Coordinates of C-alpha atoms in Angstrom, one line a residue:
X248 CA 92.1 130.7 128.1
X249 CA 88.9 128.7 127.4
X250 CA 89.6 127.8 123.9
X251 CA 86.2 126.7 122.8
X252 CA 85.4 130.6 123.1
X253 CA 87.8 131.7 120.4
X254 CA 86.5 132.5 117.2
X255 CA 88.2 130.2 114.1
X256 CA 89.7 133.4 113.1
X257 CA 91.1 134.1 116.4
X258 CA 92.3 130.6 116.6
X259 CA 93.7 130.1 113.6
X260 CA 95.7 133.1 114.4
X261 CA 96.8 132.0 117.9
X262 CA 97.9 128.7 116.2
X263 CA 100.4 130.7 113.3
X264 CA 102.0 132.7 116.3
X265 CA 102.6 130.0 118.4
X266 CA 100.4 131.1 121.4
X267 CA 97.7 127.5 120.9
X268 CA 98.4 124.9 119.6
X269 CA 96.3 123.0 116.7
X270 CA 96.4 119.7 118.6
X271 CA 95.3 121.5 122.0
X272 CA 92.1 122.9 120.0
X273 CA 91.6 119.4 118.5
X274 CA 91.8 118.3 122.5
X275 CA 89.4 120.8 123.3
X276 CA 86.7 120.5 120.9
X277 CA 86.8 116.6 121.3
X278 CA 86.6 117.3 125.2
X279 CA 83.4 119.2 124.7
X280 CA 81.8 116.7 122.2
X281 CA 82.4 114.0 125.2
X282 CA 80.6 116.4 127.6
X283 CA 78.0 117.8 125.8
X284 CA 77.1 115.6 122.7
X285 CA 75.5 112.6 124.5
X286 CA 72.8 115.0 125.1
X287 CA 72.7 117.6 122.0
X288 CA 73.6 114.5 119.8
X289 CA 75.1 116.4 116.9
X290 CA 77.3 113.8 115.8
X291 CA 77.2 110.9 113.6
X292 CA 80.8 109.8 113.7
X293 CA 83.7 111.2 115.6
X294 CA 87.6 110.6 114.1
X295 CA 89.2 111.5 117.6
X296 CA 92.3 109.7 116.0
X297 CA 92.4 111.4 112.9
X298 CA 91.5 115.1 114.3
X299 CA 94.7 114.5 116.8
X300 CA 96.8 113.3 114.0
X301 CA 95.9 116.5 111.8
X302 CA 96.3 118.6 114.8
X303 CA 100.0 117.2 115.4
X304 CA 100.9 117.7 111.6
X305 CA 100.1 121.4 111.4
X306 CA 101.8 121.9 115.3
X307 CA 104.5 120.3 113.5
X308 CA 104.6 122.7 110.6
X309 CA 104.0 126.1 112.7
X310 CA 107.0 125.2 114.5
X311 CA 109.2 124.7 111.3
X312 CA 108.5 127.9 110.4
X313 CA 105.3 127.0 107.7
X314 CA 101.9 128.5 107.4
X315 CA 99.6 125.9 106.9
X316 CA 97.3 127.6 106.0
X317 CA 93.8 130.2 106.0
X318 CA 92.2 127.8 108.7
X319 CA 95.4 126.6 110.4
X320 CA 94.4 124.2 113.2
X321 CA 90.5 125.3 112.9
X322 CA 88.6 122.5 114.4
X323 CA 86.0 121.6 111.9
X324 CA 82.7 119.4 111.7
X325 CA 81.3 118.1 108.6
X326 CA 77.7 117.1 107.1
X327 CA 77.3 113.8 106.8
X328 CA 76.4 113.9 102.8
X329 CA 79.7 115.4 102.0
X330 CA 82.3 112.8 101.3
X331 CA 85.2 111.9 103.4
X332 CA 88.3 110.1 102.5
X333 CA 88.2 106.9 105.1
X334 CA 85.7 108.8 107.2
X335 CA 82.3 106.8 107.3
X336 CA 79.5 109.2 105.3
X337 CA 76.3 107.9 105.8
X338 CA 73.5 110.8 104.7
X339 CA 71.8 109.5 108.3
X340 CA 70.7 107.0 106.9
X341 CA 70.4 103.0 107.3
X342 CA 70.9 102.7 103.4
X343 CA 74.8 104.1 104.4
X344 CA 75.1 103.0 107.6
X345 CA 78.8 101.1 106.9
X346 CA 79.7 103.5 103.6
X347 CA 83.5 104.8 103.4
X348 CA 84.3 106.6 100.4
X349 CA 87.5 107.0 99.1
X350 CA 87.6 110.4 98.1
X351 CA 86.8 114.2 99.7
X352 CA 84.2 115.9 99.0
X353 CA 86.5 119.5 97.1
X354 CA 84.7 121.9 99.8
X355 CA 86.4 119.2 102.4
X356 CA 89.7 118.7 100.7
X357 CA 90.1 122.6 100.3
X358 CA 89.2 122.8 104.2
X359 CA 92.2 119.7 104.9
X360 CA 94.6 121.9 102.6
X361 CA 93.9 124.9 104.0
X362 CA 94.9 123.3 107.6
X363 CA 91.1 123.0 109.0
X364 CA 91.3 119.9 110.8
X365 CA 88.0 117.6 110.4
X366 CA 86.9 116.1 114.0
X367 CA 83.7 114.2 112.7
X368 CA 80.3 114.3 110.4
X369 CA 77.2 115.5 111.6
X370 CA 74.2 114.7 112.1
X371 CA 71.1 115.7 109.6
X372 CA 67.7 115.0 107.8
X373 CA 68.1 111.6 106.0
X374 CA 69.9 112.3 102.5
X375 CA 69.1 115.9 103.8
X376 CA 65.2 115.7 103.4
X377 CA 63.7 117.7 106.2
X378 CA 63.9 120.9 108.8
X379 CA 64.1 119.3 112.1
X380 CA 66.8 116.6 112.0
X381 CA 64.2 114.5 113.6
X382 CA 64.3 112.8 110.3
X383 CA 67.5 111.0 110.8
X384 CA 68.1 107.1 110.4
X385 CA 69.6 107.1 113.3
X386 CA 68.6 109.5 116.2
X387 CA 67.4 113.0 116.2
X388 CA 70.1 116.3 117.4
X389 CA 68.8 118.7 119.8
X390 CA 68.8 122.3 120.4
X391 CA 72.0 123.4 122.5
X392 CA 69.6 126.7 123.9
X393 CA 66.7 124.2 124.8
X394 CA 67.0 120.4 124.6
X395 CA 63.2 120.1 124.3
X396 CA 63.3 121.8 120.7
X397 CA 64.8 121.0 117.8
X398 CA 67.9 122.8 115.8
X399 CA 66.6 122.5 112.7
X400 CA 66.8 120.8 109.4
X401 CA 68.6 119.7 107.5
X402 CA 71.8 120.5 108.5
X403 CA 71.1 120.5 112.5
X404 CA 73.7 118.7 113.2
X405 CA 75.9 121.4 112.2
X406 CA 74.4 124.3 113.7
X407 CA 74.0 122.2 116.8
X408 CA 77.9 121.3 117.1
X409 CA 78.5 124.8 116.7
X410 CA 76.3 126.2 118.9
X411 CA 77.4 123.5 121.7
X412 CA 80.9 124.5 121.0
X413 CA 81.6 121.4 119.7
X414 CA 83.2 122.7 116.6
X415 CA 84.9 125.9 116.0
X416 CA 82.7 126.0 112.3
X417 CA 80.9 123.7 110.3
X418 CA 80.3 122.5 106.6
X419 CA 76.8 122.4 106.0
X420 CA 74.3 121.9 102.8
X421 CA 71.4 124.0 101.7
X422 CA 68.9 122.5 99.3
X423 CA 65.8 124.5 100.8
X424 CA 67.1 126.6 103.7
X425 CA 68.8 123.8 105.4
X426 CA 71.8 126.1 106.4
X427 CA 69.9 128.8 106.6
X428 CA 67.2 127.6 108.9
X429 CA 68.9 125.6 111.6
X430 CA 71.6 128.9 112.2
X431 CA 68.7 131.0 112.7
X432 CA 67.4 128.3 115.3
X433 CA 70.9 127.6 117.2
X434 CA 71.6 131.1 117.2
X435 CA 74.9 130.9 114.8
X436 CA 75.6 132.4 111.4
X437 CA 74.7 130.4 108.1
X438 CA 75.2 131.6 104.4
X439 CA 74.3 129.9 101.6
X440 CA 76.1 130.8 98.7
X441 CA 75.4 131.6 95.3
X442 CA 75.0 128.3 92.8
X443 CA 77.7 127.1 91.2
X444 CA 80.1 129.4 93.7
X445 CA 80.8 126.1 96.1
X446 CA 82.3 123.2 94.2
X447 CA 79.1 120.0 94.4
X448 CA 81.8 117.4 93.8
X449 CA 81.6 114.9 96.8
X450 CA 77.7 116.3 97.9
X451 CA 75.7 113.4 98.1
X452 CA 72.6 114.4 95.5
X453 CA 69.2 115.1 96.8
X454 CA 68.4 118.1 94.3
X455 CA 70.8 118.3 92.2
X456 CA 70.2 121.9 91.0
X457 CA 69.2 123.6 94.4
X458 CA 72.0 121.7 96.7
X459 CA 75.1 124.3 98.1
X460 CA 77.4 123.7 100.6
X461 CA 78.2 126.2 102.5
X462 CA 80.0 127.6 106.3
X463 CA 78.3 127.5 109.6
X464 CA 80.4 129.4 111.9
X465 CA 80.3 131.4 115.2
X466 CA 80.2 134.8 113.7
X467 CA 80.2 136.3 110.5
X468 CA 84.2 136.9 109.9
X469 CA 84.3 133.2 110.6
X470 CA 82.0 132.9 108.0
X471 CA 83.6 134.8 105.2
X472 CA 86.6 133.0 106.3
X473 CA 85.3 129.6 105.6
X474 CA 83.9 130.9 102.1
X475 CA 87.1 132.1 100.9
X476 CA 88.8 129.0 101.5
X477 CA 85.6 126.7 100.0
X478 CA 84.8 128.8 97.1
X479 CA 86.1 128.9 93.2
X480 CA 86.1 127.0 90.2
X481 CA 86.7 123.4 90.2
X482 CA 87.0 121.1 87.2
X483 CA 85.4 118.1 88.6
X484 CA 81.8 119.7 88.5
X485 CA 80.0 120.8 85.7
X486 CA 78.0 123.5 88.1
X487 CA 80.8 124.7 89.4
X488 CA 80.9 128.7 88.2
X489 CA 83.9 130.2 86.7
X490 CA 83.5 133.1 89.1
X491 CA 86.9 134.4 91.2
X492 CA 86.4 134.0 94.8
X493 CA 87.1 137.9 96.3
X494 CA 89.2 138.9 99.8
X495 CA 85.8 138.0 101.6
X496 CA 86.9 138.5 105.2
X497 CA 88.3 142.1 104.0
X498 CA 85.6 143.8 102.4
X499 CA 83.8 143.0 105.8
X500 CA 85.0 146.4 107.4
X501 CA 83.0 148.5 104.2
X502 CA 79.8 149.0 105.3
X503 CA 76.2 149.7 104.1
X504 CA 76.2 153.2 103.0
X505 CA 74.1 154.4 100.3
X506 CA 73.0 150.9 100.1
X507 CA 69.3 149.8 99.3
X508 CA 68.0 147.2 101.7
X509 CA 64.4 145.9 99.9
X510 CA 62.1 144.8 103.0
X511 CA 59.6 142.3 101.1
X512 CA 55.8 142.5 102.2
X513 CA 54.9 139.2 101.3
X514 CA 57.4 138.2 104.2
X515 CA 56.1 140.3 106.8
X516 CA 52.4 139.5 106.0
X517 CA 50.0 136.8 108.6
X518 CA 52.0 134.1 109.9
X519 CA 55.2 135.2 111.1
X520 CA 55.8 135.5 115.1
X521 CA 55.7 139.1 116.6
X522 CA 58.8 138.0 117.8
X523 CA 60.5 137.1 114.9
X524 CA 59.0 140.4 112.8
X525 CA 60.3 142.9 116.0
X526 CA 63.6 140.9 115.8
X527 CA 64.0 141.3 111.5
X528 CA 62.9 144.8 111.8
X529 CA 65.5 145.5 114.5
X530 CA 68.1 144.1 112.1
X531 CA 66.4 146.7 109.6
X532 CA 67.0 150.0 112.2
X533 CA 70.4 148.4 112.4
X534 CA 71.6 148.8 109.1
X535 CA 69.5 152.3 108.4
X536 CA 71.6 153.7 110.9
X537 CA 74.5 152.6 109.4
X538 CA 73.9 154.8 106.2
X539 CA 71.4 152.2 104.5
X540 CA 67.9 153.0 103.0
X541 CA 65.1 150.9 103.1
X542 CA 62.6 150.0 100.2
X543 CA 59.3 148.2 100.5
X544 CA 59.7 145.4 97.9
X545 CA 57.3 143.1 96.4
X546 CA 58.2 139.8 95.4
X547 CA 54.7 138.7 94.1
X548 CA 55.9 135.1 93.4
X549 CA 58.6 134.6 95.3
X550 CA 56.6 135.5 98.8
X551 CA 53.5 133.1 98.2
X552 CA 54.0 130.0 99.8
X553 CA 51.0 128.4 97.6
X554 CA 53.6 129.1 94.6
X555 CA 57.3 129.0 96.3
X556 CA 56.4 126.2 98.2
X557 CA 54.3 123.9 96.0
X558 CA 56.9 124.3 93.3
X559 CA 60.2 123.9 95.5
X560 CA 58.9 120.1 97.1
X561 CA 57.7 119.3 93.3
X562 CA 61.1 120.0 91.5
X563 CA 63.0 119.1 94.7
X564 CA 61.0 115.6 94.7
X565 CA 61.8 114.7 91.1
X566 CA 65.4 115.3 91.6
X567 CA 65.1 112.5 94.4
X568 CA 63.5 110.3 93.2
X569 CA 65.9 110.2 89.9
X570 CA 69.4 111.1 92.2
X571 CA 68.2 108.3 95.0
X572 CA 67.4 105.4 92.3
X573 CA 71.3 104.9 92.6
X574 CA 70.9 103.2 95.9
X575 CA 69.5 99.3 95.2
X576 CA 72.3 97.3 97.2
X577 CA 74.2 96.5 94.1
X578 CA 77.1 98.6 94.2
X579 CA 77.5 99.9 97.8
X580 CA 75.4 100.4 100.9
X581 CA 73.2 98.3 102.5
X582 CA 71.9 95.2 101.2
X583 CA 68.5 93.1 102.2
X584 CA 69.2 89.4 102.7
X585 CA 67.2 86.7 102.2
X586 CA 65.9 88.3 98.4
X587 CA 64.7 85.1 96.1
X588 CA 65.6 87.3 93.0
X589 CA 66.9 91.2 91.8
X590 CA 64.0 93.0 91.9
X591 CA 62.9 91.6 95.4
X592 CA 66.2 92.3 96.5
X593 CA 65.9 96.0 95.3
X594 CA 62.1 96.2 96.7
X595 CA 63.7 94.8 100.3
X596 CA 67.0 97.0 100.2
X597 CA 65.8 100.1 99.6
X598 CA 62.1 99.5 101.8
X599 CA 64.8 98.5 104.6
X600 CA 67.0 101.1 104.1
X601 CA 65.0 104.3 103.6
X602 CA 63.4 105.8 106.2
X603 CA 59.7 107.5 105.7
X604 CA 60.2 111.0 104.8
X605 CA 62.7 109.9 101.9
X606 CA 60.3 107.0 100.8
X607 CA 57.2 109.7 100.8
X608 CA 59.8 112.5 98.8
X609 CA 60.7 109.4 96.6
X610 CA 56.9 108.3 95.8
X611 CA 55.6 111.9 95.2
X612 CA 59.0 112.9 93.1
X613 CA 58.2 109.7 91.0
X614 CA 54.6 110.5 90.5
X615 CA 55.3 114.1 89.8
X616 CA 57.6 112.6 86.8
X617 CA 55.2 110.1 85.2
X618 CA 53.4 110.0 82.2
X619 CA 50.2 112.3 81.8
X620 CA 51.8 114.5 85.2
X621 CA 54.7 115.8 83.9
X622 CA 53.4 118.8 82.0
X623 CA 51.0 119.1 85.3
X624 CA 53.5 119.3 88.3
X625 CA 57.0 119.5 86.8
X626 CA 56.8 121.2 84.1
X627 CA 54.4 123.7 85.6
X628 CA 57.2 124.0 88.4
X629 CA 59.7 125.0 86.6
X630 CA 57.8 127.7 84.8
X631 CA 57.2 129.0 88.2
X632 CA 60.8 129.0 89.2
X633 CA 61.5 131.3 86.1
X634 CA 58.8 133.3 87.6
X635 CA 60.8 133.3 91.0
X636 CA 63.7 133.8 89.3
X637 CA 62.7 137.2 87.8
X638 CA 61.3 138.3 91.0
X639 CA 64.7 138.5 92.6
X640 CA 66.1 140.2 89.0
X641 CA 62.9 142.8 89.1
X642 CA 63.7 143.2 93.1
X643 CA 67.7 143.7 92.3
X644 CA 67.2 146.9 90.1
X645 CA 65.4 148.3 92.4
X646 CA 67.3 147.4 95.7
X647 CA 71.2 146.0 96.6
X648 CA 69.8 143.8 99.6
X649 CA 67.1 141.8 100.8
X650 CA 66.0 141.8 104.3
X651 CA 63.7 138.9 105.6
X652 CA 62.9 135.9 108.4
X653 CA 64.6 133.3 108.2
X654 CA 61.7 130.9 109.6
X655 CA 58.3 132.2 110.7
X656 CA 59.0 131.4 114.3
X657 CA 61.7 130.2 116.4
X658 CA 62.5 127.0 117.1
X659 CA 59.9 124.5 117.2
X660 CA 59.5 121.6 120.2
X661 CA 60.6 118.1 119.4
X662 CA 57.4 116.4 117.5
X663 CA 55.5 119.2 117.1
X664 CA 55.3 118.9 113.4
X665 CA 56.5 115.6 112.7
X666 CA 53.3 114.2 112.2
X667 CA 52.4 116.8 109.9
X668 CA 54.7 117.0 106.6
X669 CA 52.8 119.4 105.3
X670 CA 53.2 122.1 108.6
X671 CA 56.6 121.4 108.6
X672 CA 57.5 122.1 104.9
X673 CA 55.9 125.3 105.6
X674 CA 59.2 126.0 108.0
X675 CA 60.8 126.5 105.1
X676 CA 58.5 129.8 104.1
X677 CA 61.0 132.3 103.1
X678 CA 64.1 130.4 102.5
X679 CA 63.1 128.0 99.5
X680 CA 62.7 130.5 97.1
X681 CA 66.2 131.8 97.5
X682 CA 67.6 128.1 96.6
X683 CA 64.8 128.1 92.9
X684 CA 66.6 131.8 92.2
X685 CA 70.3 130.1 92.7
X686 CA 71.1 133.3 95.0
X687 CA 73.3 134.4 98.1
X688 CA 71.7 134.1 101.4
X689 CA 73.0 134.4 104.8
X690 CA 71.4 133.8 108.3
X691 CA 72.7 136.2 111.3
X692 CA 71.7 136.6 114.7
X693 CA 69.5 139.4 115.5
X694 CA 67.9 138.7 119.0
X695 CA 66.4 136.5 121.2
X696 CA 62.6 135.4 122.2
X697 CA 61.1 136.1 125.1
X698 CA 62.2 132.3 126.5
X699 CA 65.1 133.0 125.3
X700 CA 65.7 131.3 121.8
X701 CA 67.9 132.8 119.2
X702 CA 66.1 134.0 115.6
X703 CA 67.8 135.1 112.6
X704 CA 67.8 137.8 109.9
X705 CA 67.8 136.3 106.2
X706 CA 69.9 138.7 104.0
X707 CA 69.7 138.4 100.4
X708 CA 72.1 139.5 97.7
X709 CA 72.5 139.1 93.9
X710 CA 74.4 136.5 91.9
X711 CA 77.8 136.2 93.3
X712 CA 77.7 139.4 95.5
X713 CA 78.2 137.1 99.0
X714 CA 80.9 140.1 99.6
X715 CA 78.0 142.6 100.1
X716 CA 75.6 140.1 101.8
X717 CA 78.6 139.3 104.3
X718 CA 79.5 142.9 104.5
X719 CA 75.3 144.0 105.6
X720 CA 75.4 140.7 107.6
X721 CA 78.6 141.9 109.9
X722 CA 77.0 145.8 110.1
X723 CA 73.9 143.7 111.9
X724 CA 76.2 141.4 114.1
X725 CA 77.9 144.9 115.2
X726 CA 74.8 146.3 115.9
X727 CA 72.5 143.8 117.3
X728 CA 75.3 143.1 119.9
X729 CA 76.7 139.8 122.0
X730 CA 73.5 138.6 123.5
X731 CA 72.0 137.3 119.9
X732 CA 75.5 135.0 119.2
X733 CA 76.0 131.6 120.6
X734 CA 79.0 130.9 122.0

């Protein structure tokens, strides 16, 4: 039994009845990250002693007759801007580069409690600002299906690790489409949940009102899996929604019937791949087969990059440059020697320890906040998001889904946009609108390129209804088939 091909569902199960064991699947996935990560890169940090030790404990429980829990023995990879207790977290970045926190993140603590066992932190986008992972302090992560491109941003490193087999399912964070993107590059599912519906407590800021965490995973039961175990109330964050979690692994089995599934025409309009559009549509026949109807939609704001786009970086910006003044090399993280007085030492600590696309999201959030440009840019930005906001309500009535791309095309080669911020933050197309609204999205497989590189199907839902956006999400995986899953 190859044990790197098991879903975490299947695992987990194998683990409660005795037939794997939870150190075994640590062994394996820590095998594969020695075989395959020098080249894919998805990691940051790898605790091979601590995913053993966690791997003993619930082997040790199984066998005296406990259930450890929803992800018993689930090898589990992290992002590394989500806190972990005496596991280095550095948000890729130099700034970080010796931090150990002493608490969990609550998404990672509910994983630990729930018997997931946490092999190491990923790679990403410094302090999660880009949708490459070339942006990292430290190295960039490759594409598992192609090492010449990347696996998108920010949370590569996840979708890489999973992709690569390197993880069974990963935490990752989605501030603009950074789960949502990089699954649809590495061919694996991503969902980004409602606001509020994952706990922030432990998430290293970079927007503070568009950040989720959310799962990464193999497949879409995976998916709901990892949901039901990260999601609910928790006291230590103010966002945190007061919504009941539901059974989100079985309402998967429901279907689409009667649904309505809006198809947007501002995503479908000039710029998206051939590719990627037959690929979305085919996602589309999928789920009208399966007793859904489809609706042409308009999402007039929304589905304009000139006003979705311009007013995501300008709020998202602000909130970094105000969540990111906390690192000065005063209180923890890297500190510049040699400073004659404070404010050179903060001017060399911070110049030393940021890297360029945080310094240019730091100067332009900054600007965007000063005197005589606030009611400009900011303010103007967050009239638009209302705007955005009532889109999704108007598109609601009228429809139960949203269908979209996840990313105009798929995955990009290593450097292509780099040296162009402004082609890259276009990556991010139809995905940062969904983050402004504060609503459900989900990334699924749906075919292949011609070369051969996965792409995804974006499926929206309303507030809190991830159980209907996981339920269309596993009628497409059924449909599309094998061939568009990583394994």
């Amino acid at each position: 039994m190859n044990v790197h091909e098991l879903t975490a569902y299947d695992l987990r199960e194998k683990v409660l009845n005795g037939e794997a064991s939870a150190e075994g699947a640590a062994w394996d996935a820590l095998d594969r990250i020695e075989a395959r990560d020098g080249e894919v890169r998805a990691y940051l940090t790898v605790d091979r002693e601590g995913a053993l030790r966690q791997g003993m404990e619930i082997d040790r429980r199984v066998r005296q007759g406990e259930r450890p829990g929803a992800l018993a023995g689930v090898p589990v990879a992290v992002k590394d801007v989500l806190c972990t207790k005496g596991l280095r977290t550095t948000c890729a970045s130099k700034i970080l580069h010796n931090f150990i926190p002493p608490y969990d993140a609550t998404c990672v603590a509910r994983i630990r409690a729930a018997g997931g066992v946490i092999v190491g932190k990923t790679n990403c986008d410094e302090f999660a600002m880009g949708s490459s992972t070339e942006n990292s302090g430290f190295f960039p992560t490759r594409n598992p299906h192609d090492l010449e491109r990347v696996p998108g941003g920010s949370s590569g490193g996840s979708a890489a690790a999973v992709a690569a087999g390197e993880a069974f399912a990963a935490l990752g964070t989605d501030t603009g489409g950074s789960i949502r993107q990089p699954a649809s590059f590495c061919g694996v599912v991503g969902l980004k949940p409602t606001y509020g519906r994952v706990s922030r407590y432990g998430l290293v800021a970079y927007a503070c009102s568009l950040d989720q965490a959310g799962p990464m995973t193999k497949d879409v039961r995976d998916a709901a899996l990892l949901l039901s175990v990260i999601a609910g109330r928790d006291a230590q964050d103010s966002t945190s929604a007061d919504v009941p979690a539901e059974d989100y692994v079985g309402v998967l089995a429901r279907g689409v019937e009667g649904l309505r599934v809006g198809i947007p025409r501002e995503y479908f309009a000039e710029g998206l791949d051939p590719e990627v559009k037959a690929a979305v549509m085919a996602a589309a026949g999928v789920l009208e087969r399966a007793g859904a109807t489809l609706h042409d939609v308009s999402l007039p704001v929304a589905g304009h990059p000139e006003y979705a786009i311009s007013a995501y970086y300008i709020i998202a910006m602000a909130e970094a440059s105000a969540n990111l003044a906390r690192f000065d090399g005063v209180k923890y993280g890297h500190r510049a020697e040699g400073a004659g007085d404070l404010l050179e030492m903060y001017c060399k600590t911070r110049s030393e320890g940021f890297g360029e696309e945080v310094k240019r999201r730091i100067m332009l959030g900054t600007y965007a906040l000063s005197a005589g440009y606030y009611d400009a840019y900011y303010l103007k930005a967050q009239k638009v998001r209302t705007l955005i906001r009532r889109d999704f309500e108007q598109a609601a009535e009228a429809c139960d889904l949203i269908l979209s791309p996840v990313a105009p095309t798929p995955a990009f080669r290593v450097g292509e946009k780099r040296s162009d911020p402004l082609q890259m933050y276009l990556s991010d197309i139809y995905t940062v609108a969904i983050n402004l609204a504060g609503i459900p999205g989900i990334s699924v497989p749906c075919g292949r390129s011609a070369s051969g590189l996965p792409i995804g199907a974006q499926i929206l839902g309303r507030p809190f209804e991830e159980a209907l956006v996981l339920r269309a999400a596993y009628v497409v995986e059924q449909g599309i088939g094998g061939d568009a899953h990583a394994r």
